[in-house]
Coordinates of C-alpha atoms and ligand atoms in Angstrom, one line a residue:
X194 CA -44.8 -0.3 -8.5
X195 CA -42.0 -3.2 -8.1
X196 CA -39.8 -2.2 -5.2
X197 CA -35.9 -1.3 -7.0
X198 CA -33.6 -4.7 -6.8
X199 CA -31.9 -5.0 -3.6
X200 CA -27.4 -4.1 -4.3
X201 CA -25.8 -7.6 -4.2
X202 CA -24.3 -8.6 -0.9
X203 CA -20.2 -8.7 -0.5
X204 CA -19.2 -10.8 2.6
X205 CA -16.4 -12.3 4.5
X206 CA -14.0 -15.5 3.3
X207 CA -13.3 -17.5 6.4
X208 CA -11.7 -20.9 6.5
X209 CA -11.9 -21.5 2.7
X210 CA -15.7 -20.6 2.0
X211 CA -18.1 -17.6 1.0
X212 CA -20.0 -16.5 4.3
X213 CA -23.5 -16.8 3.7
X214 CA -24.9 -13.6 3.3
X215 CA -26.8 -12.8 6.1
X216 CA -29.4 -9.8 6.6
X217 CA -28.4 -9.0 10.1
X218 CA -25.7 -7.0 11.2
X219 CA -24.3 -3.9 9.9
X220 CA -23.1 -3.0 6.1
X221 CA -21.5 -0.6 4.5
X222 CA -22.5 1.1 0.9
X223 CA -19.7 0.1 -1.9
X224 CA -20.3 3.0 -4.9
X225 CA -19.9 3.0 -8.6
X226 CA -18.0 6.2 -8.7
X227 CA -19.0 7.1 -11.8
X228 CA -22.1 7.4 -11.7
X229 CA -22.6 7.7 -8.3
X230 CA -24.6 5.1 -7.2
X231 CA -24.8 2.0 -5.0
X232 CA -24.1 -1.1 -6.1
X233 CA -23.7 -3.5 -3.7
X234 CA -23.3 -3.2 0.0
X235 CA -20.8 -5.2 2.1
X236 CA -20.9 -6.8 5.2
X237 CA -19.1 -5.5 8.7
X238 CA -17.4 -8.1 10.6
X239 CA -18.2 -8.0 14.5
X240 CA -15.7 -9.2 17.0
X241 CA -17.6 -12.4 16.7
X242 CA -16.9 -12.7 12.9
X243 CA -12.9 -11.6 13.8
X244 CA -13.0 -14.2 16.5
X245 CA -14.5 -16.9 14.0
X246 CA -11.6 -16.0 11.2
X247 CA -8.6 -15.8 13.8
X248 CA -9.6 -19.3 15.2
X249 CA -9.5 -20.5 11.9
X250 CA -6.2 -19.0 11.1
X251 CA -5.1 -20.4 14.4
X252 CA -6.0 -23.5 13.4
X253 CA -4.8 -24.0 10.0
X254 CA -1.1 -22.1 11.6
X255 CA 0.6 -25.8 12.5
X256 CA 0.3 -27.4 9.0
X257 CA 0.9 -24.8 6.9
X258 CA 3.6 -23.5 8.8
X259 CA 5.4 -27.0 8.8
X260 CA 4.5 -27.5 5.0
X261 CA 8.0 -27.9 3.6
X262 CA 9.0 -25.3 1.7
X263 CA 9.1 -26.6 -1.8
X264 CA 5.7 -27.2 -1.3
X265 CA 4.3 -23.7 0.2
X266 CA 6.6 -22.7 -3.1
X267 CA 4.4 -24.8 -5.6
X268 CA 1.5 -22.9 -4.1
X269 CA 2.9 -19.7 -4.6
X270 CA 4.0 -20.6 -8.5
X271 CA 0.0 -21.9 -8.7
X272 CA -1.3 -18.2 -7.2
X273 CA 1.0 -16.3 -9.9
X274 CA -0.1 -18.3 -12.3
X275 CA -3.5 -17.7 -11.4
X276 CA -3.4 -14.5 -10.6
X277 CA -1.8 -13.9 -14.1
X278 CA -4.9 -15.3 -15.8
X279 CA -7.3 -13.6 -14.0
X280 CA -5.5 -10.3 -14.2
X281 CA -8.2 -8.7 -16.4
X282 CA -11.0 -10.0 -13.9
X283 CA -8.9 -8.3 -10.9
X284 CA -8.2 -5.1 -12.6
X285 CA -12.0 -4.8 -13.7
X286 CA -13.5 -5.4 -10.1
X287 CA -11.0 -2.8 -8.9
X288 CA -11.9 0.0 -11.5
X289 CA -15.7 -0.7 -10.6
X290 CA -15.7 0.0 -7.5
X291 CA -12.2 2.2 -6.7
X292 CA -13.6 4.0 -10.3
X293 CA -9.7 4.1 -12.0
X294 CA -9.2 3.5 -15.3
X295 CA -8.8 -0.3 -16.0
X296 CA -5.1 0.2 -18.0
X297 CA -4.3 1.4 -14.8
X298 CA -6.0 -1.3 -12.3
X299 CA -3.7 -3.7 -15.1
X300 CA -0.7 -1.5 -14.3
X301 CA -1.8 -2.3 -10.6
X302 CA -2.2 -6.2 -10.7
X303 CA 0.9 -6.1 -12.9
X304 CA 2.4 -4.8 -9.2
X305 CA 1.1 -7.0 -7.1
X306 CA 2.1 -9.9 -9.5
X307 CA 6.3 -8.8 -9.1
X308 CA 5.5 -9.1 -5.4
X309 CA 4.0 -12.6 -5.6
X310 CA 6.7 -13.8 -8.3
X311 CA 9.5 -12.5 -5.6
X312 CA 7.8 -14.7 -2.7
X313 CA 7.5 -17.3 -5.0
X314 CA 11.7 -17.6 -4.2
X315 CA 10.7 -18.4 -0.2
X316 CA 13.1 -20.9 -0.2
X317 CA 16.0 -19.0 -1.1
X318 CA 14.4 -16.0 1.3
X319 CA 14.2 -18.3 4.3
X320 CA 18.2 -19.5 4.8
X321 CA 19.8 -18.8 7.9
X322 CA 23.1 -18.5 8.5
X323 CA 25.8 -20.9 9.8
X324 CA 29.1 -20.6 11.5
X325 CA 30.8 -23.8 11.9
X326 CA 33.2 -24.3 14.7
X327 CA 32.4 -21.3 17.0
X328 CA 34.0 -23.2 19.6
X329 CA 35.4 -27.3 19.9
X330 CA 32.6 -28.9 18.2
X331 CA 30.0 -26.6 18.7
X332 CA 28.2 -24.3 15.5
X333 CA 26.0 -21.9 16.0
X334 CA 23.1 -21.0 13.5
X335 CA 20.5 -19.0 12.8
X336 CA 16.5 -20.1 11.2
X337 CA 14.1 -18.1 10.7
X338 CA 10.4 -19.3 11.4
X339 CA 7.0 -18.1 10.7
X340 CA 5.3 -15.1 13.5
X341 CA 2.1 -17.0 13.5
X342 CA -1.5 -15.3 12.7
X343 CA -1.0 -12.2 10.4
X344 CA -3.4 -9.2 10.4
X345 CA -3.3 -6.8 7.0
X346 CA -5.5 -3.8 7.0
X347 CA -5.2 -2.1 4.1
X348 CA -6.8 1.3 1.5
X349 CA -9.3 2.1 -1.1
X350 CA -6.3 3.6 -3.3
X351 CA -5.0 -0.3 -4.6
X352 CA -7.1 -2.7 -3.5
X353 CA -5.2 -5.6 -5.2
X354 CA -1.5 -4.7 -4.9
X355 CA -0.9 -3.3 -1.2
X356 CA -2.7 -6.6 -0.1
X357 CA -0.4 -8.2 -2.0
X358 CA 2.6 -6.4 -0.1
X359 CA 1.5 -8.5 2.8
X360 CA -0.4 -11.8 2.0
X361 CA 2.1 -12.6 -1.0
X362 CA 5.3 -12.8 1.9
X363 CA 3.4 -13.6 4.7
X364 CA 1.9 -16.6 3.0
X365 CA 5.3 -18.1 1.3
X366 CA 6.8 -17.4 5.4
X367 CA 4.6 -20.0 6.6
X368 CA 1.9 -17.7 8.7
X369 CA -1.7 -17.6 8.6
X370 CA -3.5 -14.5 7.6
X371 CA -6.5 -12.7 7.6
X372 CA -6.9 -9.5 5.7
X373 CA -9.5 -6.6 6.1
X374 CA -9.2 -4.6 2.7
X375 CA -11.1 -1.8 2.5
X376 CA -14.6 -1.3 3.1
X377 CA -15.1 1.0 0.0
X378 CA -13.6 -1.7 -2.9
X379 CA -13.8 -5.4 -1.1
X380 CA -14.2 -7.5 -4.3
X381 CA -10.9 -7.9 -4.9
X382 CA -9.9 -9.5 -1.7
X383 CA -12.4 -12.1 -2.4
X384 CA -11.3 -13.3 -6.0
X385 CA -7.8 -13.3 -4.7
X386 CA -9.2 -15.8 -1.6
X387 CA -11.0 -18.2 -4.2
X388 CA -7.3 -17.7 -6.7
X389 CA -5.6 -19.0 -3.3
X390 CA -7.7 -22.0 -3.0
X391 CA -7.5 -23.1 -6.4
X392 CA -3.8 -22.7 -5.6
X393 CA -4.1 -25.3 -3.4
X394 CA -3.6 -23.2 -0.4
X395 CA -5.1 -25.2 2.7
X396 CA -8.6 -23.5 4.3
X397 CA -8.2 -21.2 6.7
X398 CA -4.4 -20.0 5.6
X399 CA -6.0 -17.1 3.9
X400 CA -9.5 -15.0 5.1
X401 CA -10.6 -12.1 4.5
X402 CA -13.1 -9.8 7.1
X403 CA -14.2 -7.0 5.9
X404 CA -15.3 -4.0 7.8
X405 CA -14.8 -0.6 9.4
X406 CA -13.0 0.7 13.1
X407 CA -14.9 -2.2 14.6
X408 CA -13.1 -5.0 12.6
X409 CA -10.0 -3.5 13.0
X410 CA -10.1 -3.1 16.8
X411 CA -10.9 -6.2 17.3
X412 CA -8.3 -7.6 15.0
X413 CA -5.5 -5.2 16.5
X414 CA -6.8 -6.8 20.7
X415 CA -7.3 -10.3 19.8
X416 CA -4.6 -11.9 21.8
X417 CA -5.0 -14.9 18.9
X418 CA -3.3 -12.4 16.3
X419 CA 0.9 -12.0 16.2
X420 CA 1.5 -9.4 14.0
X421 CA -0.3 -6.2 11.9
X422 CA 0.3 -4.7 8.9
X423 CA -1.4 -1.5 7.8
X424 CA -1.5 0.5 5.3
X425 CA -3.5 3.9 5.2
X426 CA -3.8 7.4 6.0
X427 CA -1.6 8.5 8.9
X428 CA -3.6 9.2 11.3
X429 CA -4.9 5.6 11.4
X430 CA -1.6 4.5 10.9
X431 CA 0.0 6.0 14.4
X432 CA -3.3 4.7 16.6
X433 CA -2.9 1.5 14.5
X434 CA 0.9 1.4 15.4
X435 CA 0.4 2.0 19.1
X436 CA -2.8 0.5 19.5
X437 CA -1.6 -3.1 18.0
X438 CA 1.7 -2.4 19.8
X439 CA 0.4 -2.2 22.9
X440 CA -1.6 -5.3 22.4
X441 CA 1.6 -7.3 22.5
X442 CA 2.0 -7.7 18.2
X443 CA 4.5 -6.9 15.9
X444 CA 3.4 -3.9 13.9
X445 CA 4.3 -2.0 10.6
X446 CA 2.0 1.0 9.2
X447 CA 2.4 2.6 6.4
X448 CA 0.7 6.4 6.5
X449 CA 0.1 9.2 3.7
X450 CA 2.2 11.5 1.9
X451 CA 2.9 14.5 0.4
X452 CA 5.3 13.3 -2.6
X453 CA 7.1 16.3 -3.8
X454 CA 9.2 16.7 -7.4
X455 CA 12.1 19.1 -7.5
X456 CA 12.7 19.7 -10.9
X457 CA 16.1 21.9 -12.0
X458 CA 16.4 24.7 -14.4
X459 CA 18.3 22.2 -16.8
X460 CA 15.9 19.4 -16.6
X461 CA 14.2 18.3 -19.8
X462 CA 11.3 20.7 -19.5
X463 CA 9.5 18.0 -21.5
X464 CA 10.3 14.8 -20.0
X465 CA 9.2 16.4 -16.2
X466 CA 5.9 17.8 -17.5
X467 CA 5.1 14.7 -18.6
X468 CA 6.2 12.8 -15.7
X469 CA 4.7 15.5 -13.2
X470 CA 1.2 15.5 -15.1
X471 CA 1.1 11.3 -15.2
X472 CA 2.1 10.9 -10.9
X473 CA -0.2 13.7 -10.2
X474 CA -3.3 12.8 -12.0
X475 CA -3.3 9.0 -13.1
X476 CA -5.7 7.4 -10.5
X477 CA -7.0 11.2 -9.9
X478 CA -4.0 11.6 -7.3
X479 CA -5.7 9.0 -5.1
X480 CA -2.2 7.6 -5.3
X481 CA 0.3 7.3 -2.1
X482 CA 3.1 7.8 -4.2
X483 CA 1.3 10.4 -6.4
X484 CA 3.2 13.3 -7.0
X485 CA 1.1 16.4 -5.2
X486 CA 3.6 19.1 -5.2
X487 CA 6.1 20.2 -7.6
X488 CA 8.9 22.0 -6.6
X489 CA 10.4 24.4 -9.4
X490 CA 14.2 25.7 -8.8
X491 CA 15.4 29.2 -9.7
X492 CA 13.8 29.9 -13.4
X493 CA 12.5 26.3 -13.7
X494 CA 8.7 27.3 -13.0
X495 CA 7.6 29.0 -16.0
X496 CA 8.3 26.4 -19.4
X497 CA 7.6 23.7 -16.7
X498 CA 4.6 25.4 -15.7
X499 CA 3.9 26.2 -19.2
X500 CA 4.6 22.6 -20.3
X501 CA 2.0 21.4 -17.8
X502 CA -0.8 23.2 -19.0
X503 CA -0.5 22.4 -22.0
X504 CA -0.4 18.4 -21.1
X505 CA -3.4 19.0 -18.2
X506 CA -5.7 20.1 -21.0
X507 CA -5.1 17.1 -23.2
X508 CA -6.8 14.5 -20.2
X509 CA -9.8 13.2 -21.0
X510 CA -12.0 12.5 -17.8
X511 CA -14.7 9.9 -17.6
X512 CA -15.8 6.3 -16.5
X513 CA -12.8 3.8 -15.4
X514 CA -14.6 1.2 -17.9
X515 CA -13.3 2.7 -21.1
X516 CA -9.9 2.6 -21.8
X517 CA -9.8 6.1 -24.0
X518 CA -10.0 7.8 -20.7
X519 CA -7.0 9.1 -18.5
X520 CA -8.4 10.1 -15.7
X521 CA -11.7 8.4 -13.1
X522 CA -14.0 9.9 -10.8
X523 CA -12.5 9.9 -7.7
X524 CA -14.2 7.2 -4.9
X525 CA -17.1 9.0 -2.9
X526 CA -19.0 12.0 -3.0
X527 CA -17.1 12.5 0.8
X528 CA -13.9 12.9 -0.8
X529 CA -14.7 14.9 -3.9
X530 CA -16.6 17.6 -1.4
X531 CA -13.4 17.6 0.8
X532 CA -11.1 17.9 -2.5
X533 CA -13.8 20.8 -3.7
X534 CA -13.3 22.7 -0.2
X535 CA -9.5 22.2 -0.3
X536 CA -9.6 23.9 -3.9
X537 CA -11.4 26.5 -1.9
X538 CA -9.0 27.3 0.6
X539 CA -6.4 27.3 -1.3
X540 CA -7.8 30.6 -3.5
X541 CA -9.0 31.9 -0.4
X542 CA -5.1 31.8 0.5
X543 CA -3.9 33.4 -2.3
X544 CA -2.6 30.9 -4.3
X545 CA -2.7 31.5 -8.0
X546 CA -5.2 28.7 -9.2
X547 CA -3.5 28.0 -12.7
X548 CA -5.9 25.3 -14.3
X549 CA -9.8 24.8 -12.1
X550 CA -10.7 21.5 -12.4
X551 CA -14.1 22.3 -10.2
X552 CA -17.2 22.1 -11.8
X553 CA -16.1 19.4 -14.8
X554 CA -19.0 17.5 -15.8
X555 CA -18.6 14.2 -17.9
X556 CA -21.8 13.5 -19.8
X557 CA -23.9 11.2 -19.0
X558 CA -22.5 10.5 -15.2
X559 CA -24.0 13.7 -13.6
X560 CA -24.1 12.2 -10.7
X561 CA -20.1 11.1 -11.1
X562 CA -17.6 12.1 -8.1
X563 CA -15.3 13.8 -10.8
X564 CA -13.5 16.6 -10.2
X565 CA -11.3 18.0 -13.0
X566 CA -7.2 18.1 -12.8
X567 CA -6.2 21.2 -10.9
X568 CA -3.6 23.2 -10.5
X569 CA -2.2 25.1 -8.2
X570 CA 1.5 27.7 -8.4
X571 CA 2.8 30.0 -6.0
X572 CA 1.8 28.0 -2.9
X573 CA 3.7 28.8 0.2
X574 CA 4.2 26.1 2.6
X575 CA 1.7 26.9 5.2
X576 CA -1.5 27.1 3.0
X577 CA -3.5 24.1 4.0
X578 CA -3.7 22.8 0.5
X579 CA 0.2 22.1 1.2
X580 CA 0.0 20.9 4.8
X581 CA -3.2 18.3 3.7
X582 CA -2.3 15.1 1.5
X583 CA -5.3 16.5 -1.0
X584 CA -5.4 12.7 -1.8
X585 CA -7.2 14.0 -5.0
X586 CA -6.2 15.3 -8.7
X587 CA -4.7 18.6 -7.3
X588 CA -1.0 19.1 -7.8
X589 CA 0.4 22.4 -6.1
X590 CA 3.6 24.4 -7.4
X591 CA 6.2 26.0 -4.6
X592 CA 8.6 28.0 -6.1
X593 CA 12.3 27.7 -4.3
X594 CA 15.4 30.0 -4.9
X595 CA 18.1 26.7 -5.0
X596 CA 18.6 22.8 -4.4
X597 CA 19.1 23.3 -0.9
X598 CA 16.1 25.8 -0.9
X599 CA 14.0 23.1 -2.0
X600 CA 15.6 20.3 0.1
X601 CA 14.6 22.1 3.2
X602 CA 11.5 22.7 2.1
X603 CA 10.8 18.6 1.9
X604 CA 13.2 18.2 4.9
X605 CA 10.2 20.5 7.1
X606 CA 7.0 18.7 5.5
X607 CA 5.9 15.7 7.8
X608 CA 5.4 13.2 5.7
X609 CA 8.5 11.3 3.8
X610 CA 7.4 8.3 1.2
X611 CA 8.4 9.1 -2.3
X612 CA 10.0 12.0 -4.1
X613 CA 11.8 12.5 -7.2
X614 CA 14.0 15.1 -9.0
X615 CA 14.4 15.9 -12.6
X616 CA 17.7 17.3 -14.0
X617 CA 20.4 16.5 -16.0
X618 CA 23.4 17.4 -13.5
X619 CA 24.6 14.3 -12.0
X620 CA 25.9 16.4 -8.9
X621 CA 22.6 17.8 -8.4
X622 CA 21.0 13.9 -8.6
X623 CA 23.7 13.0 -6.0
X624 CA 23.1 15.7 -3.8
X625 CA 19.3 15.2 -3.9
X626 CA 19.7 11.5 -3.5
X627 CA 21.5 11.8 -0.1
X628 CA 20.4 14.5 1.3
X629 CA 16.5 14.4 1.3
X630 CA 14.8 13.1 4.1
X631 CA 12.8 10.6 2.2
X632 CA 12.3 6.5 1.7
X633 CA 11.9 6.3 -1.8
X634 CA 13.5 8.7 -3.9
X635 CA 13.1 9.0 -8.1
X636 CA 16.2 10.3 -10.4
X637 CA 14.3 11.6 -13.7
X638 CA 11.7 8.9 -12.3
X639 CA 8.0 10.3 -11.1
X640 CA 6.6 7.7 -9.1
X641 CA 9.4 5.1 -7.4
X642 CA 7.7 3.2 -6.1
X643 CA 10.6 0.2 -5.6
X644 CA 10.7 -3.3 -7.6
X645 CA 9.4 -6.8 -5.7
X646 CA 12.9 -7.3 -4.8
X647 CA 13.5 -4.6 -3.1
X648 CA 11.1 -3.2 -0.2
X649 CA 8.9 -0.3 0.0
X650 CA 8.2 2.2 2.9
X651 CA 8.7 5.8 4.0
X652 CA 9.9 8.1 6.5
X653 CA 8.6 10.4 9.2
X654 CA 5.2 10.4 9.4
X655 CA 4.8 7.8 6.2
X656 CA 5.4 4.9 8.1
X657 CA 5.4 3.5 12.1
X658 CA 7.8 0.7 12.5
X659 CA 10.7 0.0 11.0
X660 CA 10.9 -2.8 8.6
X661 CA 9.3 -1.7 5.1
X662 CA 7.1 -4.1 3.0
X663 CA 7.9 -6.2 0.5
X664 CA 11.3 -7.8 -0.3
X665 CA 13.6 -8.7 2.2
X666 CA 12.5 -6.9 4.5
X667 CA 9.0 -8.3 4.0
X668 CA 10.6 -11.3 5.2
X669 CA 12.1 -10.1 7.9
X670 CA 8.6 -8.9 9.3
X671 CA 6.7 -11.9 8.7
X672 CA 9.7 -14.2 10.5
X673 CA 11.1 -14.4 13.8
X674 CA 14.8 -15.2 14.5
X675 CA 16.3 -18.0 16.2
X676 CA 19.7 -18.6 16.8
X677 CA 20.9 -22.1 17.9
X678 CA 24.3 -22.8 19.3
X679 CA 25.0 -26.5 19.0
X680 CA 27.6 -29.5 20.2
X681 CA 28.0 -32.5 19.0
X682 CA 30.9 -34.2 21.0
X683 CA 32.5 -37.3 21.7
X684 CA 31.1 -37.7 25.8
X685 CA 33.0 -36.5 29.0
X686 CA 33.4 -33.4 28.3
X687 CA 33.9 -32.7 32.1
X688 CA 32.4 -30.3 34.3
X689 CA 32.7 -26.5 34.3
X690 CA 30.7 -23.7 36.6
X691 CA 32.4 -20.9 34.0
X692 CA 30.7 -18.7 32.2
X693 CA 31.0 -20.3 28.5
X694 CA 33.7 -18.7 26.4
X695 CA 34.7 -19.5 22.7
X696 CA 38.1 -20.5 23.1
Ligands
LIG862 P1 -7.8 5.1 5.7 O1 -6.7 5.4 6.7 O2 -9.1 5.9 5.8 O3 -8.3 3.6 5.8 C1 -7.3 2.5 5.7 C2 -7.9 1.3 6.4 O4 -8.1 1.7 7.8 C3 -9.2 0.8 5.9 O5 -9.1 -0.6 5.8 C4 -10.2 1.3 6.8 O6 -11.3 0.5 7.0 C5 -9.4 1.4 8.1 N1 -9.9 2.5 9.0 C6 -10.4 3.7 8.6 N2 -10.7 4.4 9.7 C7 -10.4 3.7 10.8 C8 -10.5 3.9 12.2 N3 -11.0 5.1 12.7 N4 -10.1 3.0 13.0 C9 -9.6 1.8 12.6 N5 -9.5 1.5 11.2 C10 -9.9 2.5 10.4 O7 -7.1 5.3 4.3 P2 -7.9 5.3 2.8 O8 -8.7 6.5 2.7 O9 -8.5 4.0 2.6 O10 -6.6 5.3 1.9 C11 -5.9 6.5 1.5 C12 -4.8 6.8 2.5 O11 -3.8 5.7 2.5 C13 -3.9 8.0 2.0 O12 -3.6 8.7 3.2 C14 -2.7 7.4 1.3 O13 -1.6 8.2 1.3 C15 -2.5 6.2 2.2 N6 -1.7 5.1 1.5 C16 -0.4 5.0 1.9 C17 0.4 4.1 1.3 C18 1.8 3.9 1.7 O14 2.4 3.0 1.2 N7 2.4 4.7 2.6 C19 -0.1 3.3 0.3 C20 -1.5 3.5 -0.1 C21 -2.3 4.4 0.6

């Protein structure tokens, strides 16, 4: 009998070339979700392999950092471009191995493309300041230069835009950086490496290690790294944040949610079912800004409720290949058994189980992680399937008496990324708006998750750090300040022991 063909190897893009694959070493499984099998496996970096891809981001840091910025510009306009043509290719590596539907991996790439076309505008992004005359013939002014060797370390859930977050700004700032995506979907990283280098991007600018814990720790001690962006679940996000923090680097890190959606008695019963059904199950909730409880005011619950159904029962479920399908699998058999036990607990609490998406089988993919859109009403805030970002196509109902009912209600859950409210009272929106104790917040909008020129991050236990990514504030993390006070004098100015004044 002929032994089965060995999964194709995935492995790590260091100085401007494809590692050989190697057979030593560790690797890690990367699924087709939908049908549940193997199909390739990828490669763990050691500290070796990190040491190897920080020296050559070290090395390529002088020139590209010094690369004038018209220049690091034309690379960036090269990358959209490319990135724009290859768009189809990106989306279709990330449904086959993240298993989401590949209008949706499009909607994804279409993401990471605003952020790219926003850093494409470095020049504009990178002006100081100046104040001439801040004393007799002296100005002071302010630059902004580049950190240095850049670290991203990033999820399963959008493999092509959250890198982009980081690279995209860190890149057009003049830094060299290395990115571990994650272990469960790497292919993208590796198409967006070879993009870069058709860009014209120098070797060793952009690299990408890919791994588990072990790749990461030695990323977040190597005293040859600057700064660390992450992006992930929270507890990883707090022992990245103080982990990489005490290691001397500059650190922002992004953790999970729990994204709720208030929705009024007068909202547009309609317009919110729809919204509330799209955030909750497009990318089977494996979405940080996913919508995963819905918060009905006063008599809101039953049309909205009623609305929902109705919608839930219309999603078709299968492989992310085909475009007639809503919904994927969602990525490991892990997660779907920890989604199926969550289910679990949550009728064990007493929570009315309103639509059971357990047990859905899609033909032909026995084997699929799928689990069917689920919902939940009448959940109380200290059933676990409240407290745990389900990170899975499970959206629970909490009932509250009023606006403020339901603005304490997010004001006590730990998390604080996104939220949104539907209703047609302006006062209400304004209330809502300033009040909640959230970073992104939606009017009549499910999932707001902010434009490329603006930046993106939460609150509380959503993100460690304080600069957001993205946008300006992108910038701001991937620069350092430096502010330079300046005379140019006729001579003899004439000595003076004084402290320097402005007058
Ligand atoms: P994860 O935290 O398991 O993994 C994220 C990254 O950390 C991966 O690269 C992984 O290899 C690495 N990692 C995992 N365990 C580690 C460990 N013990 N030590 C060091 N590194 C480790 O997250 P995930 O399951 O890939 O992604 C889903 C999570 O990400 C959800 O919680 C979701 O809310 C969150 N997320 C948040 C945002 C946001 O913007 N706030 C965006 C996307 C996803």
């Amino acid at each position: 009998m002929q032994a089965p063909p060995r999964p194709k190897t995935i492995g790590h893009f260091i100085n401007g070339a494809h590692d050989a694959p190697g057979d030593s070493g560790r690797f890690g499984d990367v699924y087709d979700p939908a049908r549940g099998e193997v199909q390739a496996r990828v490669a763990f970096a050691d500290d070796a392999t990190v040491d190897r891809a920080v020296r050559a981001a070290r090395t390529a840091l002088p020139g590209w950092s010094r690369t004038p910025l018209g220049k690091r510009s034309d690379v960036m306009f090269a990358m959209r471009e490319l990135v724009k043509k290859h768009s189809l290719d990106l989306a279709k590596l990330v449904s086959s191995e993240h298993g989401k539907i590949v209008n949706d991996a499009e909607g994804e790439v279409a993401r990471a493309l605003e952020v790219i076309d926003f850093a494409c505008a470095l020049p504009h992004a990178l002006k100081g300041q100046f104040s001439e005359g801040v004393s007799r013939n002296v100005d002071t002014y302010s630059i902004r230069q580049p950190v240095g060797v850049c670290a991203g370390i990033t999820p399963f859930n959008f493999p092509m835009m959250v890198p982009a977050w980081m690279f995209a700004v860190a890149v057009a700032a003049g830094n060299t950086f290395i990115l571990k995506p994650s272990e469960r979907d790497p292919s993208a990283s590796l198409l967006i490496a070879d993009l870069f280098k058709q860009a014209g991007l120098p070797d060793g600018v952009f690299n990408v290690v890919h791994g588990d814990k072990v790749a990461v720790n030695a990323l977040l001690t190597h005293p040859g790294i600057d700064a660390v962006s992450f992006v992930g679940s929270t507890p990883i996000a707090r022992y990245i944040y103080e982990t990489a923090a005490a290691n001397g680097k500059r650190v922002q890190a992004l953790g999970g949610a729990k994204n709720h959606m208030v929705v009024m008695p007068d909202a547009d019963m309609g317009l919110a079912a729809d919204a509330v059904v799209s955030a909750a199950y497009g990318s089977a909730g494996q979405r940080c800004m996913a919508i995963s409880a819905s918060v009905t005011v006063g008599d809101a619950a039953e049309p909205f409720l009623a609305a929902v159904k109705e919608r839930i029962a219309k999603i078709k479920v299968g492989a992310g290949h085909d475009r007639s399908n809503d919904m994927g699998p969602v990525v490991t058999a892990q997660a779907r058994a920890r989604i199926l036990d969550l289910i679990e607990q949550g009728v064990r609490a007493g929570a009315t189980l309103a639509v059971d998406g357990r047990g859905l089988q899609v033909s032909g993919l026995d084997d699929g992680f799928f689990v069917g859109p689920t919902l939940f009403d009448r959940v109380t805030p200290e059933m676990s399937i409240y407290t745990e970002e389900i990170f899975g196509p499970v959206l629970v109902n909490l009932r509250a008496a009023s606006l403020e009912d339901a603005l304490g209600i997010i004001a006590r859950n730990p998390y604080g990324n996104g939220t949104s409210i539907f209703t047609r009272s302006g006062a209400a929106a304004h209330k809502f708006q300033s009040d909640v104790e959230v970073g992104m917040v939606g009017i009549n909008v499910p999932i707001p998750v902010p434009v490329g020129y603006y930046s993106f991050g939460g609150w509380k236990n959503s993100l460690f750090g304080d600069l957001h990514v993205y946008g300006e504030e992108g910038f701001r993390f991937y620069t350092r300040g430096k502010v330079v006070t300046s005379r140019w004098d006729e001579p003899a100015a004439g000595l003076n022991l004084g402290f320097p004044t402005h007058k």
